[in-house]
């Protein structure tokens, strides 16, 4: 479940939605970096021996074969791992998303300024032993802001950040186009990478494949796509989030049953797992595990190809949303761990307001809208990602659409296959997939621009960006980004979300909780987060 503010360019294919959902010494982290290894190390390290130095084993319900390039990735596994490997000038608390000083020594006192100056932490070094310098900071931001380089991170920064200047070896200045306090929390999305490593020819391709060298508390020791990634505490780390685990082994197990089995019972092979199926909560709790949820932007969305008639007609898109029995979906598929969407934003978001158009279950209204649009005998194939909870929701969609006379076929496929079809501009009608912009942050401006924008990859998939309504929407979004008054900005965002709701080109059906399970007898300091992955920077052995 993986990667945007105004005008999001289309990033390299391998580094975006293929990976969503819906990616010491130099010898220790070599140039080939175990991504090319012939086989994995043991994925059965239970970490039950060795006292405080035992290995923490985690199970991640998403693939580790997405892009590892921090400027590109939206992969749940890779983003979570990168938060342990890399640092931004500022990083954010995984729950509150409040910024704290990471590579920088302090958070700017005046977030409304158009100049933010940062001093780098004395003695900060990369995992290959080389010092972190202002040149590394400038290198990363120049890549992000380069108009000729297509990165996901550009969409998070280009609208408000003018340039990043080197003052001296340990000091940099960020120059803003206009005051933008929300930008402080976004600095965690600009992970500082060593210029001497990633400026070499072909290095960005190696980063995509799994090469990761940062300054964070953990260094990557091996990477085996589709199997596991291992980490070790970085002895040279002198920052604010000290590593509590000598070694970590993160397993990628996308299928629900083996993922749950890995943390179940007295012989459990792992201490923590994310993406826990709702049906297994009771079983795990009765076995002594703690299971906690995080409610946020995680959602099942429908995305329409507006070049494929009749989906160019908003009445048809609206009808298909009104037809879905979302109450049944929440009850049956989500076991009560979700809510029908009443806005693009989830109800806990600070900028939430109930949209003017809310798709409460109304099959009669759905039929009437189809009649108004002159649509009869409609047949739809839903191209869907095979994420387990999405697959659980699909039968409700089919039954609901069949009930209003829309013959519906379900076609769940691997996430890579779904987005490859769209990347290749193959024809499709409707896509059902999972998304969670909260992995990038909480501010509504970021969340909405992640999905909507004239050059946004999502908008390319919908073929909607040239529509007159879309063009006006993008202008309204840009004005909201530049609005300095927080209350006015919030109202402007809420107003354009009403347009997004009415158009229903790409729109959530339900928002749901994401569940994390862990063994409280072995781990403490765990907090379930409302987006995929785990964060162990404040965890420790119990």
Short mmCIF file of C-alpha atoms in Angstrom, two decimals:
data_model
loop_
_atom_site.label_atom_id
_atom_site.label_comp_id
_atom_site.label_asym_id
_atom_site.label_seq_id
_atom_site.Cartn_x
_atom_site.Cartn_y
_atom_site.Cartn_z
CA UNK A 1 0.00 0.00 0.00
CA UNK A 2 2.55 2.41 -1.01
CA UNK A 3 3.92 7.43 -3.17
CA UNK A 4 2.21 13.47 -3.45
CA UNK A 5 0.62 19.01 -3.45
CA UNK A 6 0.15 20.49 -6.51
CA UNK A 7 1.13 19.00 -9.85
CA UNK A 8 2.47 15.61 -8.97
CA UNK A 9 4.67 14.25 -11.75
CA UNK A 10 4.52 10.64 -12.74
CA UNK A 11 7.44 8.91 -11.05
CA UNK A 12 9.37 5.98 -12.45
CA UNK A 13 7.10 2.97 -12.91
CA UNK A 14 8.95 0.68 -10.55
CA UNK A 15 8.72 3.09 -7.68
CA UNK A 16 5.07 3.92 -7.30
CA UNK A 17 1.76 2.20 -6.99
CA UNK A 18 3.14 -1.13 -8.03
CA UNK A 19 4.32 -1.11 -4.47
CA UNK A 20 1.38 0.48 -2.68
CA UNK A 21 -1.82 -1.13 -1.19
CA UNK A 22 -2.36 -0.41 -4.12
CA UNK A 23 8.10 0.22 -2.28
CA UNK A 24 29.77 0.25 10.04
CA UNK A 25 32.02 -0.23 7.19
CA UNK A 26 31.21 -0.12 3.52
CA UNK A 27 31.64 -3.85 3.39
CA UNK A 28 28.71 -4.28 5.74
CA UNK A 29 26.42 -2.55 3.26
CA UNK A 30 28.04 -3.30 -0.06
CA UNK A 31 27.22 -1.72 -3.38
CA UNK A 32 25.35 -4.78 -4.51
CA UNK A 33 23.65 -4.87 -1.13
CA UNK A 34 22.25 -8.34 -0.75
CA UNK A 35 19.36 -7.39 -3.07
CA UNK A 36 21.18 -9.60 -5.52
CA UNK A 37 21.65 -12.42 -3.00
CA UNK A 38 20.83 -15.89 -4.24
CA UNK A 39 18.72 -16.73 -1.23
CA UNK A 40 17.51 -15.45 2.13
CA UNK A 41 19.00 -15.90 5.50
CA UNK A 42 16.83 -17.87 7.89
CA UNK A 43 13.39 -16.35 8.20
CA UNK A 44 12.74 -18.43 11.29
CA UNK A 45 14.88 -16.53 13.78
CA UNK A 46 12.56 -16.39 16.74
CA UNK A 47 14.88 -14.26 18.79
CA UNK A 48 14.16 -16.33 21.88
CA UNK A 49 17.80 -16.67 22.89
CA UNK A 50 20.65 -14.30 23.52
CA UNK A 51 19.12 -12.11 26.22
CA UNK A 52 18.94 -8.42 25.33
CA UNK A 53 20.90 -9.09 22.14
CA UNK A 54 18.32 -11.48 20.71
CA UNK A 55 16.81 -10.70 17.33
CA UNK A 56 13.47 -8.97 17.07
CA UNK A 57 11.41 -10.67 14.38
CA UNK A 58 8.56 -8.75 12.78
CA UNK A 59 6.00 -9.81 10.19
CA UNK A 60 4.91 -7.21 7.64
CA UNK A 61 1.80 -7.90 5.59
CA UNK A 62 3.13 -6.10 2.52
CA UNK A 63 5.86 -6.83 0.01
CA UNK A 64 9.48 -5.78 0.53
CA UNK A 65 10.15 -5.78 -3.22
CA UNK A 66 8.93 -2.23 -3.81
CA UNK A 67 11.21 0.72 -4.39
CA UNK A 68 13.52 1.53 -1.47
CA UNK A 69 14.45 4.93 -2.90
CA UNK A 70 13.14 7.37 -0.24
CA UNK A 71 12.46 10.02 -2.87
CA UNK A 72 10.24 7.65 -4.80
CA UNK A 73 8.67 5.00 -2.65
CA UNK A 74 5.15 4.57 -1.37
CA UNK A 75 5.74 0.93 -0.43
CA UNK A 76 4.44 0.22 3.07
CA UNK A 77 7.28 -2.14 3.92
CA UNK A 78 10.02 0.04 2.44
CA UNK A 79 8.76 3.30 3.93
CA UNK A 80 8.55 1.72 7.38
CA UNK A 81 12.05 0.32 7.05
CA UNK A 82 13.45 3.60 5.75
CA UNK A 83 12.24 5.41 8.87
CA UNK A 84 14.65 3.17 10.81
CA UNK A 85 17.53 3.45 8.34
CA UNK A 86 17.42 7.11 7.32
CA UNK A 87 16.78 10.46 8.98
CA UNK A 88 15.28 13.69 7.76
CA UNK A 89 16.37 17.08 9.03
CA UNK A 90 13.21 16.69 11.08
CA UNK A 91 11.28 13.50 11.62
CA UNK A 92 7.77 13.09 13.02
CA UNK A 93 6.12 11.11 15.77
CA UNK A 94 4.47 8.11 14.08
CA UNK A 95 1.10 8.82 15.70
CA UNK A 96 0.76 12.58 16.34
CA UNK A 97 3.03 13.43 13.37
CA UNK A 98 4.54 16.26 15.40
CA UNK A 99 8.01 17.11 14.09
CA UNK A 100 11.13 16.61 16.19
CA UNK A 101 14.80 17.33 15.53
CA UNK A 102 16.48 14.35 13.85
CA UNK A 103 19.58 15.21 11.81
CA UNK A 104 18.97 18.86 12.61
CA UNK A 105 19.65 20.09 16.12
CA UNK A 106 16.30 21.84 16.58
CA UNK A 107 12.91 22.61 15.07
CA UNK A 108 12.70 26.18 13.70
CA UNK A 109 11.14 28.55 16.22
CA UNK A 110 9.13 30.42 13.59
CA UNK A 111 7.33 27.99 11.25
CA UNK A 112 5.69 30.95 9.46
CA UNK A 113 9.04 32.21 8.22
CA UNK A 114 10.07 31.83 4.58
CA UNK A 115 13.60 30.93 5.68
CA UNK A 116 14.35 27.90 7.86
CA UNK A 117 17.94 27.42 8.95
CA UNK A 118 19.20 24.10 10.28
CA UNK A 119 22.42 23.01 11.94
CA UNK A 120 23.32 19.34 11.48
CA UNK A 121 23.92 17.16 14.53
CA UNK A 122 27.59 17.11 15.48
CA UNK A 123 29.20 13.74 14.82
CA UNK A 124 26.36 12.40 12.66
CA UNK A 125 27.69 9.73 10.30
CA UNK A 126 26.33 7.48 7.62
CA UNK A 127 26.41 3.72 8.00
CA UNK A 128 29.61 3.53 5.91
CA UNK A 129 31.39 5.77 8.43
CA UNK A 130 31.42 8.96 6.35
CA UNK A 131 30.17 12.18 8.02
CA UNK A 132 26.82 13.72 7.17
CA UNK A 133 27.36 17.17 5.65
CA UNK A 134 25.38 20.03 4.20
CA UNK A 135 26.36 18.74 0.76
CA UNK A 136 24.31 15.60 1.40
CA UNK A 137 21.27 17.68 2.38
CA UNK A 138 21.54 19.87 -0.72
CA UNK A 139 22.06 16.78 -2.89
CA UNK A 140 18.79 15.21 -1.78
CA UNK A 141 16.70 18.36 -2.07
CA UNK A 142 18.16 19.21 -5.47
CA UNK A 143 17.04 15.80 -6.69
CA UNK A 144 13.57 16.32 -5.26
CA UNK A 145 13.19 19.82 -6.77
CA UNK A 146 14.85 19.05 -10.11
CA UNK A 147 12.18 19.74 -12.78
CA UNK A 148 13.74 17.10 -15.03
CA UNK A 149 13.71 14.33 -12.41
CA UNK A 150 10.42 12.57 -11.80
CA UNK A 151 10.11 11.71 -8.12
CA UNK A 152 7.19 11.22 -5.82
CA UNK A 153 8.71 13.50 -3.20
CA UNK A 154 8.60 16.43 -5.64
CA UNK A 155 4.86 16.56 -5.14
CA UNK A 156 5.35 17.03 -1.40
CA UNK A 157 7.80 19.94 -1.74
CA UNK A 158 7.83 21.68 -5.12
CA UNK A 159 4.74 23.82 -4.55
CA UNK A 160 6.19 25.64 -1.53
CA UNK A 161 9.96 25.05 -1.34
CA UNK A 162 12.08 27.30 -3.57
CA UNK A 163 15.60 26.04 -2.86
CA UNK A 164 17.99 24.62 -0.27
CA UNK A 165 21.31 26.42 0.24
CA UNK A 166 24.52 25.32 1.89
CA UNK A 167 25.75 27.83 4.45
CA UNK A 168 28.77 25.83 5.57
CA UNK A 169 29.62 22.17 6.21
CA UNK A 170 27.06 21.80 9.02
CA UNK A 171 24.47 24.45 8.21
CA UNK A 172 21.80 24.74 5.54
CA UNK A 173 18.96 27.12 4.71
CA UNK A 174 15.60 26.18 3.23
CA UNK A 175 14.06 29.07 1.28
CA UNK A 176 10.27 28.91 0.92
CA UNK A 177 8.12 30.45 -1.82
CA UNK A 178 5.57 31.55 0.79
CA UNK A 179 4.92 30.77 4.47
CA UNK A 180 4.03 27.11 4.81
CA UNK A 181 4.10 25.82 8.41
CA UNK A 182 2.85 22.38 7.35
CA UNK A 183 6.15 21.92 5.57
CA UNK A 184 7.97 21.21 8.83
CA UNK A 185 6.28 17.85 9.26
CA UNK A 186 6.90 17.03 5.59
CA UNK A 187 10.67 17.20 6.08
CA UNK A 188 10.56 13.61 7.32
CA UNK A 189 9.72 12.68 3.71
CA UNK A 190 13.10 14.03 2.56
CA UNK A 191 15.44 11.40 3.96
CA UNK A 192 19.05 12.53 3.83
CA UNK A 193 21.15 10.19 1.71
CA UNK A 194 24.93 10.14 1.20
CA UNK A 195 25.94 12.09 -1.88
CA UNK A 196 29.15 10.09 -2.23
CA UNK A 197 27.08 6.90 -2.63
CA UNK A 198 23.97 7.90 -4.57
CA UNK A 199 25.53 10.39 -6.99
CA UNK A 200 27.32 7.53 -8.77
CA UNK A 201 25.99 6.25 -12.10
CA UNK A 202 23.25 3.68 -11.61
CA UNK A 203 23.00 4.29 -7.87
CA UNK A 204 19.35 5.38 -7.96
CA UNK A 205 18.44 2.13 -9.68
CA UNK A 206 20.27 0.30 -6.89
CA UNK A 207 18.28 2.31 -4.35
CA UNK A 208 15.07 1.20 -6.02
CA UNK A 209 16.19 -2.42 -5.75
CA UNK A 210 17.07 -2.19 -2.07
CA UNK A 211 20.35 -0.42 -1.49
CA UNK A 212 19.92 1.62 1.70
CA UNK A 213 22.64 3.59 3.50
CA UNK A 214 21.48 6.23 5.93
CA UNK A 215 22.40 7.80 9.25
CA UNK A 216 19.57 6.31 11.30
CA UNK A 217 19.70 3.99 14.31
CA UNK A 218 19.57 0.80 12.24
CA UNK A 219 21.62 -0.22 9.24
CA UNK A 220 20.38 -2.68 6.68
CA UNK A 221 22.46 -5.88 6.68
CA UNK A 222 20.68 -8.00 4.06
CA UNK A 223 17.77 -7.64 1.68
CA UNK A 224 16.01 -10.54 0.01
CA UNK A 225 13.02 -9.44 -2.10
CA UNK A 226 9.82 -11.37 -1.41
CA UNK A 227 11.38 -12.95 1.69
CA UNK A 228 12.93 -10.76 4.39
CA UNK A 229 15.13 -7.78 5.21
CA UNK A 230 17.53 -7.73 8.17
CA UNK A 231 18.87 -4.86 10.26
CA UNK A 232 21.47 -4.28 12.95
CA UNK A 233 21.88 -1.48 15.46
CA UNK A 234 24.25 1.17 14.11
CA UNK A 235 26.97 1.71 16.70
CA UNK A 236 27.86 5.10 15.25
CA UNK A 237 24.38 6.56 15.74
CA UNK A 238 24.27 9.54 18.12
CA UNK A 239 20.75 10.83 17.50
CA UNK A 240 17.53 11.04 19.54
CA UNK A 241 16.05 7.57 18.81
CA UNK A 242 18.57 5.05 20.16
CA UNK A 243 18.29 1.49 18.80
CA UNK A 244 16.84 -0.88 21.39
CA UNK A 245 17.27 -4.08 19.40
CA UNK A 246 20.67 -5.45 18.46
CA UNK A 247 19.25 -7.15 15.39
CA UNK A 248 15.93 -7.14 13.56
CA UNK A 249 14.53 -9.51 10.96
CA UNK A 250 11.47 -8.25 9.08
CA UNK A 251 9.60 -10.94 7.18
CA UNK A 252 7.28 -10.14 4.30
CA UNK A 253 4.21 -12.40 4.43
CA UNK A 254 1.39 -11.00 2.33
CA UNK A 255 -1.02 -13.92 2.76
CA UNK A 256 -3.06 -13.57 5.92
CA UNK A 257 -3.07 -17.17 7.22
CA UNK A 258 0.71 -17.73 7.35
CA UNK A 259 1.20 -14.20 8.68
CA UNK A 260 -1.08 -14.87 11.63
CA UNK A 261 0.43 -18.33 12.15
CA UNK A 262 3.89 -16.76 12.46
CA UNK A 263 2.92 -14.87 15.61
CA UNK A 264 0.52 -17.44 17.07
CA UNK A 265 1.00 -19.98 19.83
CA UNK A 266 3.78 -20.82 22.25
CA UNK A 267 6.26 -21.42 19.44
CA UNK A 268 5.57 -18.14 17.63
CA UNK A 269 8.38 -17.17 15.30
CA UNK A 270 7.81 -13.43 15.60
CA UNK A 271 6.97 -10.89 18.28
CA UNK A 272 4.99 -8.36 16.24
CA UNK A 273 2.93 -8.27 13.05
CA UNK A 274 0.87 -5.68 11.21
CA UNK A 275 -2.17 -6.02 8.93
CA UNK A 276 -3.95 -8.43 11.26
CA UNK A 277 -7.24 -9.79 9.84
CA UNK A 278 -10.24 -8.84 11.93
CA UNK A 279 -11.36 -12.47 12.14
CA UNK A 280 -8.16 -13.40 14.00
CA UNK A 281 -8.25 -10.72 16.70
CA UNK A 282 -9.97 -12.92 19.30
CA UNK A 283 -7.71 -15.87 18.61
CA UNK A 284 -4.57 -13.79 19.10
CA UNK A 285 -5.86 -12.04 22.21
CA UNK A 286 -6.78 -15.36 23.82
CA UNK A 287 -3.20 -16.46 23.15
CA UNK A 288 -1.80 -13.54 25.16
CA UNK A 289 -1.13 -11.12 22.31
CA UNK A 290 -2.10 -7.47 22.41
CA UNK A 291 -4.06 -6.43 19.32
CA UNK A 292 -4.68 -2.73 18.76
CA UNK A 293 -6.06 -0.72 15.88
CA UNK A 294 -5.39 2.62 14.32
CA UNK A 295 -8.22 4.41 12.52
CA UNK A 296 -7.23 6.88 9.83
CA UNK A 297 -7.19 7.34 6.07
CA UNK A 298 -6.89 3.65 5.23
CA UNK A 299 -9.63 3.06 2.70
CA UNK A 300 -11.12 0.97 -0.04
CA UNK A 301 -11.57 3.29 -3.00
CA UNK A 302 -13.16 3.02 -6.41
CA UNK A 303 -11.39 4.63 -9.35
CA UNK A 304 -13.15 5.08 -12.68
CA UNK A 305 -11.67 5.29 -16.16
CA UNK A 306 -13.50 8.39 -17.37
CA UNK A 307 -12.48 7.71 -20.99
CA UNK A 308 -14.53 4.51 -20.91
CA UNK A 309 -18.22 5.31 -21.33
CA UNK A 310 -20.49 5.57 -19.43
CA UNK A 311 -18.03 6.38 -16.62
CA UNK A 312 -17.45 9.83 -18.08
CA UNK A 313 -20.87 10.73 -16.68
CA UNK A 314 -20.71 11.68 -12.96
CA UNK A 315 -24.27 10.41 -12.50
CA UNK A 316 -23.09 6.88 -13.31
CA UNK A 317 -20.19 7.14 -10.88
CA UNK A 318 -22.53 8.47 -8.21
CA UNK A 319 -25.07 5.72 -8.87
CA UNK A 320 -22.50 2.99 -8.32
CA UNK A 321 -21.46 4.53 -5.01
CA UNK A 322 -25.06 4.94 -3.80
CA UNK A 323 -25.72 1.30 -4.69
CA UNK A 324 -23.11 -0.16 -2.33
CA UNK A 325 -24.43 -1.49 0.98
CA UNK A 326 -21.58 0.00 2.99
CA UNK A 327 -23.23 -0.88 6.30
CA UNK A 328 -23.16 -4.55 5.35
CA UNK A 329 -19.57 -4.21 4.16
CA UNK A 330 -18.50 -2.79 7.53
CA UNK A 331 -20.41 -5.44 9.44
CA UNK A 332 -19.49 -8.52 7.40
CA UNK A 333 -16.13 -7.83 5.78
CA UNK A 334 -14.63 -5.43 8.32
CA UNK A 335 -16.21 -6.98 11.45
CA UNK A 336 -17.19 -3.49 12.61
CA UNK A 337 -13.67 -2.04 12.27
CA UNK A 338 -14.57 0.70 9.84
CA UNK A 339 -17.04 3.36 8.77
CA UNK A 340 -18.74 4.25 5.50
CA UNK A 341 -16.96 7.25 4.03
CA UNK A 342 -18.66 10.58 4.60
CA UNK A 343 -15.84 12.62 3.08
CA UNK A 344 -12.62 11.95 1.26
CA UNK A 345 -10.97 12.49 4.66
CA UNK A 346 -11.58 10.18 7.59
CA UNK A 347 -13.58 11.55 10.49
CA UNK A 348 -10.53 11.86 12.78
CA UNK A 349 -8.68 14.17 10.40
CA UNK A 350 -8.40 17.74 11.77
CA UNK A 351 -9.77 19.11 8.49
CA UNK A 352 -12.73 16.73 8.28
CA UNK A 353 -16.20 18.02 7.47
CA UNK A 354 -19.07 15.87 6.27
CA UNK A 355 -19.19 16.33 2.50
CA UNK A 356 -22.21 17.83 0.80
CA UNK A 357 -22.54 14.60 -1.18
CA UNK A 358 -22.47 11.50 1.02
CA UNK A 359 -23.11 8.10 -0.53
CA UNK A 360 -25.43 6.60 2.04
CA UNK A 361 -26.85 3.28 0.84
CA UNK A 362 -29.71 4.14 -1.51
CA UNK A 363 -30.30 1.60 -4.31
CA UNK A 364 -33.43 3.42 -5.53
CA UNK A 365 -31.46 6.61 -6.02
CA UNK A 366 -28.75 4.60 -7.79
CA UNK A 367 -31.29 3.20 -10.27
CA UNK A 368 -32.77 6.65 -10.84
CA UNK A 369 -29.36 8.14 -11.61
CA UNK A 370 -28.64 5.38 -14.12
CA UNK A 371 -31.99 6.05 -15.80
CA UNK A 372 -31.22 9.78 -15.94
CA UNK A 373 -27.90 8.97 -17.59
CA UNK A 374 -29.65 6.73 -20.12
CA UNK A 375 -27.71 3.67 -19.03
CA UNK A 376 -29.23 0.21 -19.42
CA UNK A 377 -27.79 -3.29 -19.30
CA UNK A 378 -24.45 -2.14 -17.85
CA UNK A 379 -21.81 -4.83 -17.28
CA UNK A 380 -18.73 -4.08 -15.21
CA UNK A 381 -15.51 -5.94 -14.50
CA UNK A 382 -13.94 -4.67 -11.29
CA UNK A 383 -10.15 -4.79 -11.56
CA UNK A 384 -9.07 -5.16 -7.93
CA UNK A 385 -5.90 -5.63 -5.92
CA UNK A 386 -5.76 -8.89 -3.97
CA UNK A 387 -5.05 -7.32 -0.57
CA UNK A 388 -6.86 -9.64 1.84
CA UNK A 389 -9.30 -7.15 3.37
CA UNK A 390 -10.13 -5.69 -0.04
CA UNK A 391 -10.95 -9.17 -1.31
CA UNK A 392 -13.24 -9.58 1.70
CA UNK A 393 -15.12 -6.39 0.71
CA UNK A 394 -15.58 -7.19 -2.97
CA UNK A 395 -18.54 -9.60 -2.65
CA UNK A 396 -20.61 -6.82 -1.08
CA UNK A 397 -19.84 -4.55 -4.04
CA UNK A 398 -20.81 -7.25 -6.51
CA UNK A 399 -24.04 -8.14 -4.69
CA UNK A 400 -24.98 -4.46 -4.43
CA UNK A 401 -24.39 -3.74 -8.10
CA UNK A 402 -26.05 -6.94 -9.26
CA UNK A 403 -29.09 -5.90 -7.22
CA UNK A 404 -29.57 -2.71 -9.26
CA UNK A 405 -29.22 -4.58 -12.55
CA UNK A 406 -25.50 -4.00 -13.14
CA UNK A 407 -23.90 -7.30 -14.07
CA UNK A 408 -20.69 -7.38 -12.09
CA UNK A 409 -17.57 -9.53 -12.45
CA UNK A 410 -14.79 -9.49 -9.86
CA UNK A 411 -11.19 -9.68 -11.06
CA UNK A 412 -8.79 -9.52 -8.08
CA UNK A 413 -5.15 -9.67 -9.14
CA UNK A 414 -1.67 -9.04 -7.79
CA UNK A 415 -1.17 -5.34 -7.16
CA UNK A 416 1.68 -5.24 -9.67
CA UNK A 417 -0.56 -6.69 -12.38
CA UNK A 418 -3.34 -4.18 -11.71
CA UNK A 419 -1.14 -1.13 -11.98
CA UNK A 420 0.90 -2.49 -14.87
CA UNK A 421 -2.30 -2.62 -16.89
CA UNK A 422 -2.98 1.02 -16.15
CA UNK A 423 0.62 2.05 -16.70
CA UNK A 424 0.42 0.45 -20.13
CA UNK A 425 -2.78 2.44 -20.74
CA UNK A 426 -4.79 -0.73 -21.23
CA UNK A 427 -8.53 -0.31 -21.10
CA UNK A 428 -10.32 -0.86 -17.83
CA UNK A 429 -13.59 0.22 -16.28
CA UNK A 430 -13.35 0.36 -12.50
CA UNK A 431 -10.48 -0.31 -10.11
CA UNK A 432 -10.96 -1.25 -6.45
CA UNK A 433 -7.85 -0.86 -4.33
CA UNK A 434 -6.52 0.23 -0.95
CA UNK A 435 -4.85 3.53 -0.17
CA UNK A 436 -3.56 5.30 2.90
CA UNK A 437 -2.00 8.76 2.42
CA UNK A 438 -1.46 8.92 6.21
CA UNK A 439 1.86 7.19 5.69
CA UNK A 440 3.03 10.56 4.32
CA UNK A 441 1.31 12.74 6.92
CA UNK A 442 -1.95 14.08 8.28
CA UNK A 443 -2.36 17.49 6.67
CA UNK A 444 -5.28 17.60 4.28
CA UNK A 445 -3.38 19.55 1.64
CA UNK A 446 -0.89 16.70 1.34
CA UNK A 447 -3.57 14.00 1.38
CA UNK A 448 -5.66 15.59 -1.34
CA UNK A 449 -2.72 16.40 -3.59
CA UNK A 450 -1.53 12.85 -3.23
CA UNK A 451 -4.61 11.77 -5.19
CA UNK A 452 -5.56 14.85 -7.24
CA UNK A 453 -3.42 17.07 -9.45
CA UNK A 454 -3.01 17.77 -13.19
CA UNK A 455 0.13 15.64 -13.56
CA UNK A 456 -0.64 13.24 -10.74
CA UNK A 457 -0.25 9.57 -11.62
CA UNK A 458 -3.70 8.82 -10.15
CA UNK A 459 -5.24 11.40 -12.44
CA UNK A 460 -3.46 9.85 -15.39
CA UNK A 461 -5.08 6.56 -14.47
CA UNK A 462 -8.54 8.16 -14.32
CA UNK A 463 -8.01 10.11 -17.57
CA UNK A 464 -9.86 12.99 -15.92
CA UNK A 465 -7.28 15.79 -15.61
CA UNK A 466 -8.40 17.60 -18.79
CA UNK A 467 -12.04 17.81 -17.69
CA UNK A 468 -13.13 21.44 -17.07
CA UNK A 469 -14.29 20.54 -13.55
CA UNK A 470 -10.88 19.01 -12.86
CA UNK A 471 -9.00 22.05 -14.15
CA UNK A 472 -10.99 24.34 -11.84
CA UNK A 473 -10.49 21.92 -8.96
CA UNK A 474 -6.72 22.02 -9.39
CA UNK A 475 -6.77 25.82 -9.33
CA UNK A 476 -8.83 25.81 -6.14
CA UNK A 477 -6.41 23.35 -4.55
CA UNK A 478 -3.40 25.51 -5.40
CA UNK A 479 -5.09 28.59 -3.90
CA UNK A 480 -5.75 26.66 -0.70
CA UNK A 481 -2.10 25.61 -0.51
CA UNK A 482 -1.02 29.25 -0.59
CA UNK A 483 -3.63 30.53 1.88
CA UNK A 484 -1.76 31.76 5.01
CA UNK A 485 -4.75 31.86 7.35
CA UNK A 486 -5.27 28.35 8.84
CA UNK A 487 -9.03 28.73 9.30
CA UNK A 488 -9.56 30.02 5.77
CA UNK A 489 -7.33 27.32 4.37
CA UNK A 490 -9.29 24.63 6.19
CA UNK A 491 -12.57 25.98 4.79
CA UNK A 492 -11.13 26.12 1.27
CA UNK A 493 -9.96 22.52 1.52
CA UNK A 494 -13.36 21.41 2.78
CA UNK A 495 -15.07 23.24 -0.09
CA UNK A 496 -13.00 21.60 -2.81
CA UNK A 497 -13.44 18.21 -1.14
CA UNK A 498 -17.16 18.73 -1.78
CA UNK A 499 -16.34 18.88 -5.49
CA UNK A 500 -14.22 15.71 -5.22
CA UNK A 501 -17.14 13.97 -3.48
CA UNK A 502 -19.67 15.06 -6.09
CA UNK A 503 -17.47 13.96 -8.99
CA UNK A 504 -16.53 10.59 -7.41
CA UNK A 505 -13.76 9.93 -9.91
CA UNK A 506 -11.49 8.43 -7.27
CA UNK A 507 -13.30 8.18 -3.96
CA UNK A 508 -13.27 6.06 -0.79
CA UNK A 509 -16.09 3.64 -0.07
CA UNK A 510 -15.12 2.86 3.53
CA UNK A 511 -12.40 3.91 5.93
CA UNK A 512 -11.15 1.11 8.14
CA UNK A 513 -8.85 0.34 11.05
CA UNK A 514 -5.48 -1.31 10.61
CA UNK A 515 -4.67 -3.84 13.32
CA UNK A 516 -1.26 -4.58 14.83
CA UNK A 517 -0.51 -7.50 17.17
CA UNK A 518 2.45 -7.95 19.47
CA UNK A 519 3.60 -9.97 22.46
CA UNK A 520 3.44 -7.66 25.50
CA UNK A 521 5.53 -10.09 27.56
CA UNK A 522 8.43 -9.44 25.21
CA UNK A 523 7.89 -5.95 23.79
CA UNK A 524 6.96 -2.59 25.27
CA UNK A 525 6.56 0.87 23.80
CA UNK A 526 4.56 -0.37 20.82
CA UNK A 527 1.87 1.90 19.39
CA UNK A 528 -0.50 0.75 16.68
CA UNK A 529 -0.40 3.21 13.81
CA UNK A 530 -3.27 4.03 11.43
CA UNK A 531 -1.24 3.32 8.30
CA UNK A 532 0.65 0.25 7.09
CA UNK A 533 3.91 -0.93 8.59
CA UNK A 534 5.41 -0.62 12.06
CA UNK A 535 7.61 1.89 13.88
CA UNK A 536 9.99 0.50 16.52
CA UNK A 537 12.02 3.63 17.21
CA UNK A 538 10.55 3.98 20.71
CA UNK A 539 10.00 0.28 21.39
CA UNK A 540 12.20 -1.97 23.53
CA UNK A 541 12.34 -5.40 25.07
CA UNK A 542 9.90 -5.71 27.97
#
